[in-house]
Coordinates of N, CA and C in Angstrom, one line a residue:
Chain A
K54 N -7.2 11.8 -28.1 CA -7.3 11.9 -26.7 C -6.9 13.3 -26.2
Q55 N -7.6 13.8 -25.3 CA -7.4 15.1 -24.8 C -6.0 15.2 -24.0
E56 N -5.2 16.2 -24.3 CA -4.0 16.4 -23.6 C -4.0 17.9 -23.1
V57 N -3.6 18.0 -21.9 CA -3.6 19.3 -21.2 C -2.1 19.6 -20.8
T58 N -1.7 20.8 -21.3 CA -0.3 21.2 -21.0 C -0.3 22.5 -20.2
Q59 N 0.6 22.5 -19.2 CA 0.7 23.8 -18.4 C 2.2 24.3 -18.5
I60 N 2.3 25.5 -18.8 CA 3.6 26.2 -18.9 C 3.5 27.5 -18.1
P61 N 4.6 27.8 -17.3 CA 5.8 27.0 -17.1 C 5.5 25.9 -16.0
A62 N 6.4 25.0 -15.9 CA 6.3 23.9 -14.9 C 6.5 24.5 -13.5
A63 N 7.4 25.5 -13.4 CA 7.7 26.1 -12.1 C 7.9 27.6 -12.4
L64 N 7.6 28.4 -11.4 CA 7.7 29.9 -11.6 C 8.0 30.5 -10.2
S65 N 9.0 31.3 -10.2 CA 9.4 32.0 -8.9 C 9.3 33.5 -9.2
V66 N 8.6 34.2 -8.4 CA 8.4 35.7 -8.6 C 8.6 36.4 -7.2
P67 N 9.0 37.6 -7.2 CA 9.0 38.4 -6.0 C 7.6 38.9 -5.6
E68 N 7.4 39.0 -4.3 CA 6.1 39.5 -3.9 C 5.7 40.8 -4.5
G69 N 4.4 40.8 -4.9 CA 3.8 42.0 -5.4 C 3.7 42.0 -7.0
E70 N 4.4 41.1 -7.6 CA 4.3 41.0 -9.0 C 3.0 40.4 -9.5
N71 N 2.6 40.8 -10.7 CA 1.5 40.2 -11.4 C 2.1 39.0 -12.2
L72 N 1.3 38.0 -12.4 CA 1.8 36.8 -13.1 C 0.7 36.1 -13.9
V73 N 1.2 35.4 -14.9 CA 0.2 34.6 -15.7 C 0.7 33.2 -15.8
L74 N -0.3 32.3 -15.6 CA 0.0 30.9 -15.8 C -0.8 30.4 -17.0
N75 N -0.2 29.5 -17.8 CA -0.8 29.1 -19.0 C -1.3 27.7 -19.0
C76 N -2.4 27.4 -19.7 CA -2.9 26.1 -19.9 C -3.4 25.9 -21.3
S77 N -3.0 24.8 -21.9 CA -3.5 24.6 -23.3 C -4.0 23.2 -23.4
F78 N -5.0 23.0 -24.3 CA -5.6 21.7 -24.4 C -5.8 21.4 -25.9
T79 N -5.8 20.1 -26.3 CA -5.8 19.8 -27.7 C -7.1 19.6 -28.3
D80 N -8.1 19.2 -27.5 CA -9.5 19.1 -28.1 C -10.4 20.2 -27.6
S81 N -10.8 21.0 -28.4 CA -11.6 22.2 -28.0 C -13.0 21.9 -27.6
A82 N -13.5 20.7 -27.9 CA -14.9 20.3 -27.5 C -15.0 20.0 -26.0
I83 N -14.9 21.1 -25.2 CA -14.9 20.9 -23.8 C -16.2 21.4 -23.2
Y84 N -16.6 20.9 -22.0 CA -17.7 21.4 -21.3 C -17.3 22.6 -20.4
N85 N -16.2 22.4 -19.8 CA -15.7 23.5 -18.9 C -14.2 23.3 -18.6
L86 N -13.6 24.4 -18.1 CA -12.2 24.3 -17.6 C -12.2 24.9 -16.2
Q87 N -11.4 24.2 -15.4 CA -11.3 24.6 -14.0 C -9.9 24.8 -13.6
W88 N -9.6 25.8 -12.8 CA -8.3 26.0 -12.2 C -8.4 25.7 -10.7
F89 N -7.3 25.0 -10.3 CA -7.2 24.5 -8.9 C -5.9 24.9 -8.3
R90 N -5.9 24.9 -7.0 CA -4.7 25.2 -6.2 C -4.5 23.9 -5.4
Q91 N -3.2 23.5 -5.3 CA -2.9 22.4 -4.4 C -1.7 22.7 -3.5
D92 N -1.9 22.7 -2.2 CA -0.8 22.9 -1.3 C -0.2 21.5 -1.0
P93 N 1.1 21.5 -0.7 CA 1.8 20.2 -0.5 C 1.1 19.3 0.5
G94 N 0.9 18.1 0.0 CA 0.2 17.1 0.9 C -1.3 17.3 1.1
K95 N -1.8 18.2 0.4 CA -3.3 18.5 0.6 C -4.1 18.2 -0.6
G96 N -5.4 18.3 -0.5 CA -6.3 18.1 -1.6 C -6.3 19.3 -2.5
L97 N -7.3 19.3 -3.4 CA -7.5 20.4 -4.3 C -8.5 21.5 -3.8
T98 N -8.1 22.7 -4.1 CA -9.0 23.8 -3.8 C -9.4 24.4 -5.2
S99 N -10.7 24.4 -5.5 CA -11.2 25.0 -6.7 C -11.0 26.5 -6.7
L100 N -10.5 27.1 -7.7 CA -10.3 28.6 -7.7 C -11.3 29.2 -8.6
L101 N -11.4 28.8 -9.9 CA -12.3 29.3 -10.9 C -12.7 28.3 -11.8
L102 N -14.0 28.4 -12.2 CA -14.6 27.4 -13.2 C -15.1 28.3 -14.3
I103 N -14.7 27.9 -15.6 CA -15.2 28.6 -16.7 C -16.0 27.6 -17.6
Q104 N -17.2 27.9 -17.8 CA -18.0 27.1 -18.7 C -17.6 27.3 -20.1
S105 N -17.9 26.4 -21.0 CA -17.4 26.5 -22.4 C -18.0 27.7 -23.1
S106 N -19.1 28.2 -22.6 CA -19.8 29.4 -23.3 C -19.2 30.7 -22.7
Q107 N -18.4 30.6 -21.7 CA -17.8 31.8 -21.1 C -16.4 32.1 -21.6
R108 N -16.1 33.4 -21.4 CA -14.7 33.8 -21.9 C -13.8 34.0 -20.7
E109 N -14.4 34.4 -19.5 CA -13.5 34.6 -18.4 C -14.3 34.6 -17.1
Q110 N -13.6 34.4 -16.0 CA -14.2 34.4 -14.6 C -13.2 35.1 -13.7
T111 N -13.7 35.9 -12.8 CA -12.9 36.6 -11.8 C -13.3 36.3 -10.4
S112 N -12.2 36.2 -9.6 CA -12.5 36.1 -8.1 C -11.3 36.7 -7.4
G113 N -11.6 37.9 -6.8 CA -10.6 38.6 -6.1 C -9.4 39.0 -7.0
R114 N -8.2 38.5 -6.6 CA -7.0 38.9 -7.4 C -6.8 37.9 -8.6
L115 N -7.7 37.0 -8.7 CA -7.6 36.0 -9.8 C -8.5 36.3 -10.9
N116 N -8.0 36.1 -12.1 CA -8.8 36.2 -13.3 C -8.4 35.1 -14.3
A117 N -9.4 34.3 -14.7 CA -9.1 33.2 -15.6 C -9.8 33.5 -16.9
S118 N -9.1 33.2 -18.0 CA -9.7 33.4 -19.4 C -9.7 32.1 -20.1
L119 N -10.6 32.0 -21.1 CA -10.8 30.8 -21.9 C -10.9 31.2 -23.3
D120 N -10.1 30.7 -24.2 CA -10.2 30.8 -25.6 C -10.4 29.4 -26.2
K121 N -11.6 28.9 -26.3 CA -11.9 27.6 -26.6 C -11.3 27.2 -28.0
S122 N -11.5 28.2 -28.9 CA -11.1 27.9 -30.3 C -9.6 27.6 -30.5
S123 N -8.8 28.3 -29.7 CA -7.4 28.1 -29.8 C -6.9 27.1 -28.7
G124 N -7.8 26.6 -27.9 CA -7.4 25.6 -26.9 C -6.5 26.2 -25.8
R125 N -6.9 27.4 -25.3 CA -6.0 28.0 -24.3 C -6.8 28.6 -23.2
S126 N -6.1 28.6 -22.0 CA -6.7 29.3 -20.9 C -5.5 29.9 -20.1
T127 N -5.7 31.1 -19.5 CA -4.7 31.7 -18.7 C -5.3 32.0 -17.3
L128 N -4.4 31.9 -16.3 CA -4.8 32.3 -14.9 C -3.9 33.5 -14.6
Y129 N -4.5 34.6 -14.3 CA -3.8 35.8 -14.0 C -3.9 36.1 -12.5
I130 N -2.8 36.2 -11.8 CA -2.8 36.5 -10.4 C -2.2 37.9 -10.2
A131 N -2.9 38.8 -9.7 CA -2.5 40.2 -9.5 C -1.9 40.3 -8.1
A132 N -0.9 41.2 -8.0 CA -0.2 41.5 -6.7 C 0.1 40.3 -5.9
S133 N 0.9 39.4 -6.4 CA 1.1 38.1 -5.8 C 1.6 38.3 -4.3
Q134 N 1.3 37.3 -3.5 CA 1.6 37.2 -2.1 C 2.3 35.9 -1.8
P135 N 3.1 35.9 -0.7 CA 3.7 34.6 -0.4 C 2.7 33.5 -0.1
G136 N 1.6 33.8 0.3 CA 0.5 32.8 0.5 C 0.0 32.2 -0.7
D137 N 0.3 32.8 -1.9 CA -0.1 32.3 -3.1 C 0.8 31.1 -3.6
S138 N 1.9 30.9 -2.9 CA 2.8 29.8 -3.2 C 2.1 28.5 -3.1
A139 N 2.0 27.7 -4.2 CA 1.3 26.5 -4.3 C 1.5 25.9 -5.7
T140 N 0.9 24.8 -6.0 CA 0.9 24.2 -7.3 C -0.5 24.5 -7.9
Y141 N -0.5 25.1 -9.1 CA -1.8 25.4 -9.7 C -2.0 24.4 -10.9
L142 N -3.2 23.9 -10.9 CA -3.6 22.9 -11.9 C -4.8 23.4 -12.7
C143 N -4.7 23.1 -14.0 CA -5.9 23.3 -14.7 C -6.5 21.9 -15.2
A144 N -7.8 21.9 -15.4 CA -8.4 20.6 -15.8 C -9.5 20.9 -16.7
V145 N -9.7 20.1 -17.7 CA -10.8 20.2 -18.7 C -11.8 19.0 -18.6
L146 N -13.0 19.3 -18.6 CA -14.1 18.3 -18.6 C -14.6 18.2 -20.1
Y147 N -14.6 17.0 -20.6 CA -15.0 16.9 -22.0 C -15.6 15.5 -22.2
S148 N -16.2 15.3 -23.4 CA -16.8 14.0 -23.7 C -15.9 13.2 -24.5
G149 N -15.5 12.1 -24.0 CA -14.5 11.3 -24.8 C -14.8 9.8 -24.5
A150 N -14.6 9.0 -25.5 CA -14.7 7.5 -25.4 C -16.1 7.2 -24.8
G151 N -17.1 7.9 -25.2 CA -18.5 7.6 -24.8 C -18.9 8.0 -23.4
S152 N -18.0 8.7 -22.7 CA -18.3 9.1 -21.4 C -17.6 10.4 -21.1
Y153 N -18.1 11.1 -20.0 CA -17.4 12.3 -19.6 C -16.1 12.0 -19.0
Q154 N -15.1 12.8 -19.4 CA -13.8 12.6 -18.8 C -13.2 13.9 -18.4
L155 N -12.3 13.9 -17.4 CA -11.6 15.0 -16.9 C -10.1 14.8 -16.9
T156 N -9.5 15.7 -17.5 CA -8.0 15.6 -17.7 C -7.3 16.8 -17.1
F157 N -6.3 16.5 -16.3 CA -5.5 17.6 -15.6 C -4.2 17.8 -16.4
G158 N -3.7 19.0 -16.2 CA -2.4 19.3 -16.6 C -1.4 18.9 -15.5
K159 N -0.1 19.0 -15.7 CA 0.8 18.6 -14.7 C 1.1 19.6 -13.7
G160 N 0.5 20.8 -13.9 CA 0.6 21.9 -12.9 C 1.8 22.8 -13.1
T161 N 1.6 24.0 -12.5 CA 2.7 25.0 -12.4 C 3.0 25.2 -10.9
K162 N 4.2 25.0 -10.5 CA 4.5 25.2 -9.1 C 5.0 26.7 -8.9
L163 N 4.2 27.4 -8.2 CA 4.5 28.9 -8.0 C 5.1 29.1 -6.6
S164 N 6.2 29.9 -6.7 CA 6.8 30.3 -5.4 C 6.9 31.8 -5.4
V165 N 6.3 32.5 -4.4 CA 6.3 33.9 -4.3 C 7.3 34.3 -3.2
I166 N 8.3 35.0 -3.6 CA 9.4 35.3 -2.6 C 9.1 36.6 -1.9
P167 N 9.1 36.5 -0.5 CA 8.8 37.7 0.3 C 9.8 38.8 0.0
Chain B
G104 N -22.8 25.2 0.2 CA -22.3 24.8 -1.1 C -22.2 23.3 -1.2
A105 N -22.0 22.8 -2.4 CA -21.8 21.4 -2.7 C -20.6 20.9 -2.0
V106 N -20.7 19.7 -1.4 CA -19.6 19.1 -0.7 C -19.5 17.6 -1.1
V107 N -18.2 17.2 -1.2 CA -17.9 15.8 -1.5 C -17.1 15.3 -0.3
S108 N -17.6 14.3 0.3 CA -16.9 13.7 1.5 C -16.2 12.5 1.0
Q109 N -14.9 12.5 1.3 CA -14.1 11.3 1.0 C -13.6 10.7 2.3
H110 N -13.7 9.4 2.4 CA -13.3 8.7 3.7 C -12.7 7.4 3.4
P111 N -11.6 7.0 4.1 CA -11.0 7.8 5.2 C -10.0 8.8 4.6
S112 N -9.5 9.7 5.4 CA -8.5 10.7 5.0 C -7.1 10.1 5.0
R113 N -6.9 9.1 5.9 CA -5.6 8.4 6.0 C -5.9 7.0 6.4
V114 N -5.1 6.1 5.8 CA -5.2 4.7 6.1 C -3.9 4.0 5.9
I115 N -3.6 3.2 6.9 CA -2.3 2.4 6.8 C -2.8 0.9 6.9
C116 N -2.3 0.1 5.9 CA -2.7 -1.3 5.9 C -1.4 -2.1 5.6
K117 N -1.6 -3.4 5.8 CA -0.5 -4.3 5.6 C -0.6 -4.9 4.1
S118 N 0.5 -5.3 3.6 CA 0.5 -5.9 2.3 C -0.4 -7.1 2.2
G119 N -1.1 -7.1 1.1 CA -2.1 -8.2 0.9 C -3.5 -8.0 1.4
T120 N -3.7 -6.9 2.1 CA -5.1 -6.6 2.5 C -5.7 -5.7 1.5
S121 N -7.0 -5.5 1.7 CA -7.8 -4.7 0.8 C -8.3 -3.4 1.5
V122 N -8.3 -2.4 0.8 CA -8.8 -1.1 1.4 C -9.9 -0.5 0.6
K123 N -10.9 0.0 1.3 CA -12.0 0.6 0.5 C -12.0 2.1 0.9
I124 N -12.1 2.9 -0.2 CA -12.2 4.4 0.0 C -13.6 4.8 -0.6
E125 N -14.3 5.6 0.2 CA -15.6 6.1 -0.2 C -15.6 7.5 -0.6
C126 N -16.4 7.8 -1.6 CA -16.6 9.2 -2.0 C -18.1 9.5 -2.1
R127 N -18.6 10.4 -1.3 CA -20.0 10.7 -1.3 C -20.3 12.2 -1.6
S128 N -21.3 12.4 -2.5 CA -21.7 13.7 -2.7 C -22.8 14.0 -1.7
L129 N -22.7 15.0 -0.9 CA -23.6 15.2 0.2 C -24.9 16.0 -0.1
D130 N -24.8 16.8 -1.0 CA -26.1 17.6 -1.3 C -26.4 17.7 -2.8
F131 N -25.9 16.8 -3.5 CA -26.3 16.8 -5.0 C -26.1 15.4 -5.5
Q132 N -26.7 15.1 -6.6 CA -26.6 13.8 -7.2 C -25.5 13.8 -8.3
A133 N -24.6 12.8 -8.2 CA -23.5 12.8 -9.1 C -23.6 11.5 -10.0
T134 N -24.0 11.7 -11.2 CA -24.0 10.6 -12.1 C -22.6 10.2 -12.6
T135 N -21.7 11.1 -12.5 CA -20.3 10.8 -12.8 C -19.4 11.1 -11.7
M136 N -18.5 10.2 -11.4 CA -17.4 10.5 -10.4 C -16.1 10.1 -11.0
F137 N -15.0 10.7 -10.6 CA -13.7 10.5 -11.2 C -12.8 10.1 -10.0
W138 N -11.9 9.1 -10.3 CA -10.9 8.7 -9.3 C -9.5 9.0 -9.8
Y139 N -8.7 9.7 -8.9 CA -7.4 10.1 -9.3 C -6.4 9.5 -8.3
R140 N -5.2 9.4 -8.8 CA -4.1 9.0 -8.0 C -2.9 10.0 -8.2
Q141 N -2.3 10.3 -7.1 CA -1.2 11.3 -7.2 C 0.1 10.7 -6.5
F142 N 1.1 10.7 -7.3 CA 2.4 10.2 -6.7 C 3.1 11.5 -6.2
P143 N 4.1 11.3 -5.3 CA 4.8 12.4 -4.7 C 5.3 13.3 -5.8
K144 N 5.1 14.6 -5.6 CA 5.6 15.7 -6.5 C 5.1 15.5 -7.9
K145 N 4.1 14.8 -8.1 CA 3.5 14.6 -9.5 C 2.1 15.1 -9.6
S146 N 1.6 15.3 -10.8 CA 0.3 15.8 -10.9 C -0.7 14.6 -10.8
L147 N -2.0 15.0 -10.8 CA -3.0 13.9 -10.7 C -3.1 13.1 -11.9
M148 N -3.3 11.8 -11.7 CA -3.4 10.9 -12.8 C -4.8 10.3 -12.7
L149 N -5.6 10.4 -13.8 CA -6.9 9.9 -13.8 C -6.8 8.3 -13.8
M150 N -7.5 7.7 -12.9 CA -7.5 6.2 -12.9 C -8.7 5.7 -13.6
A151 N -9.9 6.3 -13.3 CA -11.1 5.8 -13.9 C -12.2 6.8 -13.8
T152 N -13.2 6.6 -14.7 CA -14.4 7.4 -14.6 C -15.5 6.5 -14.2
S153 N -16.3 6.9 -13.2 CA -17.3 6.0 -12.7 C -18.7 6.6 -13.0
N154 N -19.5 5.9 -13.7 CA -20.9 6.3 -14.0 C -21.9 5.5 -13.2
E155 N -22.8 6.1 -12.6 CA -23.8 5.5 -11.8 C -24.6 4.4 -12.6
G156 N -24.6 3.2 -12.0 CA -25.4 2.1 -12.6 C -24.7 1.4 -13.8
S157 N -23.4 1.8 -14.1 CA -22.7 1.1 -15.1 C -21.3 0.8 -14.7
K158 N -20.6 0.1 -15.6 CA -19.2 -0.2 -15.2 C -18.3 1.0 -15.4
A159 N -17.3 1.1 -14.6 CA -16.4 2.2 -14.7 C -15.5 2.1 -15.9
T160 N -15.1 3.2 -16.4 CA -14.1 3.2 -17.5 C -12.8 3.5 -17.0
Y161 N -11.8 2.6 -17.2 CA -10.5 2.7 -16.7 C -9.5 3.2 -17.7
E162 N -8.6 4.0 -17.2 CA -7.6 4.5 -18.1 C -6.5 3.4 -18.4
Q163 N -5.9 3.6 -19.5 CA -4.9 2.6 -19.9 C -3.8 2.5 -18.8
G164 N -3.5 1.2 -18.6 CA -2.5 1.0 -17.6 C -3.0 0.8 -16.2
V165 N -4.3 1.1 -15.9 CA -4.8 0.9 -14.6 C -5.5 -0.5 -14.5
E166 N -5.1 -1.3 -13.6 CA -5.7 -2.6 -13.5 C -7.1 -2.7 -12.9
K167 N -8.0 -3.1 -13.7 CA -9.4 -3.1 -13.2 C -9.6 -4.1 -12.0
D168 N -8.9 -5.2 -12.0 CA -9.1 -6.2 -11.0 C -8.5 -5.7 -9.7
K169 N -7.5 -4.8 -9.8 CA -6.8 -4.3 -8.6 C -7.6 -3.1 -7.9
F170 N -8.0 -2.3 -8.8 CA -8.7 -1.1 -8.3 C -10.2 -1.2 -8.7
L171 N -11.0 -1.8 -7.8 CA -12.4 -2.0 -8.0 C -13.2 -0.8 -7.7
I172 N -14.0 -0.4 -8.7 CA -14.8 0.8 -8.5 C -16.3 0.4 -8.6
N173 N -17.0 0.9 -7.7 CA -18.5 0.7 -7.6 C -19.2 2.0 -7.4
H174 N -20.2 2.3 -8.3 CA -21.0 3.5 -8.2 C -22.4 3.1 -8.2
A175 N -22.8 2.5 -7.1 CA -24.1 1.9 -7.0 C -25.3 2.9 -6.8
S176 N -25.0 4.1 -6.4 CA -26.0 5.1 -6.2 C -25.6 6.4 -6.7
L177 N -26.5 7.4 -6.7 CA -26.2 8.7 -7.3 C -25.3 9.6 -6.3
T178 N -25.1 9.1 -5.1 CA -24.3 9.8 -4.2 C -23.1 9.1 -3.6
L179 N -22.8 7.9 -4.1 CA -21.7 7.2 -3.5 C -21.0 6.4 -4.6
S180 N -19.7 6.6 -4.6 CA -18.8 5.7 -5.4 C -17.7 5.2 -4.5
T181 N -17.3 4.0 -4.6 CA -16.2 3.5 -3.8 C -15.1 2.9 -4.7
L182 N -13.9 3.1 -4.2 CA -12.7 2.5 -4.8 C -12.1 1.5 -3.8
T183 N -11.9 0.3 -4.2 CA -11.3 -0.7 -3.4 C -10.0 -1.1 -4.0
V184 N -8.9 -0.9 -3.2 CA -7.6 -1.4 -3.6 C -7.4 -2.8 -3.1
T185 N -7.4 -3.7 -4.0 CA -7.4 -5.1 -3.5 C -5.9 -5.6 -3.5
S186 N -5.7 -6.5 -2.5 CA -4.3 -7.1 -2.3 C -3.3 -6.0 -2.4
A187 N -3.4 -5.1 -1.5 CA -2.5 -3.9 -1.6 C -1.0 -4.2 -1.5
H188 N -0.2 -3.5 -2.2 CA 1.3 -3.7 -2.1 C 1.8 -2.3 -1.8
P189 N 3.1 -2.3 -1.3 CA 3.7 -1.0 -1.0 C 3.7 0.0 -2.1
E190 N 3.8 -0.5 -3.4 CA 3.8 0.5 -4.5 C 2.4 1.1 -4.7
D191 N 1.4 0.6 -4.1 CA 0.1 1.2 -4.2 C -0.1 2.4 -3.2
S192 N 0.9 2.6 -2.4 CA 0.9 3.8 -1.5 C 0.9 5.0 -2.3
S193 N -0.1 5.9 -2.0 CA -0.3 7.1 -2.8 C -1.4 7.9 -2.2
F194 N -1.6 9.0 -2.9 CA -2.7 9.9 -2.5 C -3.8 9.7 -3.5
Y195 N -5.0 9.4 -3.0 CA -6.1 9.1 -3.9 C -7.2 10.2 -3.7
I196 N -7.7 10.8 -4.8 CA -8.7 11.8 -4.7 C -9.8 11.5 -5.6
C197 N -11.0 11.7 -5.2 CA -12.2 11.5 -6.0 C -12.8 12.9 -6.3
S198 N -13.6 13.0 -7.4 CA -14.3 14.2 -7.7 C -15.7 13.7 -8.2
A199 N -16.7 14.6 -8.0 CA -18.0 14.3 -8.4 C -18.6 15.4 -9.3
R200 N -19.2 15.0 -10.4 CA -19.8 16.0 -11.3 C -21.1 16.4 -10.9
D201 N -21.3 17.7 -10.8 CA -22.6 18.3 -10.3 C -23.2 19.1 -11.5
R202 N -24.4 18.8 -11.9 CA -25.0 19.5 -13.0 C -26.3 20.1 -12.5
T203 N -26.4 20.4 -11.2 CA -27.5 21.1 -10.6 C -27.8 22.4 -11.3
G204 N -29.0 22.7 -11.6 CA -29.4 24.0 -12.1 C -28.8 24.3 -13.5
G205 N -28.4 23.3 -14.2 CA -27.8 23.5 -15.5 C -26.4 24.0 -15.5
V206 N -25.8 24.2 -14.3 CA -24.4 24.6 -14.2 C -23.5 23.3 -14.0
D207 N -22.5 23.2 -14.9 CA -21.7 22.0 -14.8 C -20.4 22.3 -14.0
S208 N -20.3 21.6 -12.9 CA -19.1 21.8 -12.1 C -18.6 20.5 -11.5
L209 N -17.4 20.6 -11.0 CA -16.8 19.4 -10.3 C -16.5 19.8 -8.9
H210 N -16.7 18.8 -8.0 CA -16.3 19.0 -6.6 C -15.5 17.9 -6.1
F211 N -14.4 18.2 -5.4 CA -13.4 17.2 -5.0 C -13.5 16.9 -3.5
G212 N -13.2 15.6 -3.3 CA -13.0 15.2 -1.9 C -11.6 15.7 -1.5
N213 N -11.3 15.5 -0.2 CA -10.1 16.0 0.4 C -8.9 15.0 0.2
G214 N -9.3 13.9 -0.4 CA -8.2 12.9 -0.6 C -8.0 11.9 0.5
T215 N -7.4 10.8 0.1 CA -7.1 9.7 1.0 C -5.6 9.3 0.9
R216 N -4.9 9.4 2.0 CA -3.5 9.0 2.0 C -3.4 7.6 2.3
L217 N -3.0 6.7 1.4 CA -2.9 5.3 1.6 C -1.4 4.9 1.8
T218 N -1.1 4.3 2.9 CA 0.2 3.8 3.1 C 0.2 2.2 3.3
V219 N 0.9 1.5 2.5 CA 0.9 0.1 2.6 C 2.2 -0.4 3.1
T220 N 2.2 -1.1 4.2 CA 3.5 -1.5 4.8 C 3.8 -3.0 4.5

């Protein structure tokens, strides 16, 4: 069964710092991996989607990488801002138990201190 | 862009009643939809995977008879919480798989906040 782990569970950084969030998964036979942002009490905002054939995706200050063979992905946030404070989730889409399944990590709660 | 509409966004119901939550893909066909539940300050927990035209696949520990899922068309999946109890109060989110143009992506609804009194 696919397991997704995110480290660290919580992270606090001063404004302006660059930071890296980590995501690992146990089954490398994935279709894609997606990073999301969730603000308190809100739904999910998709940040970046990496297909299994891709190595990385970039959007603005965000860069996500994927190393399928080692079961790892990172989300790099450059020049962090207080508005980046949120919980960041990664999720993998894979084929399991005869159907497509999506598994989330528990998230990393990011606090950017002004 | 692709949009998933989840309705209602908030619902308050009394114990013992049933509540239906709808998840619609507005501009793409979704053969697969996922239903999640989120407890306060916790991550999303997959409840079930819904495939159009077939029975949903439930995760271990999720009661099939309590959380009824129907995916009768390529654009609509519904989750019905039957005989709701206060412990069913939670945030429910659906997502739909979009394979348009050979690109595999997921789109999420905005969630439904269920409160059972």
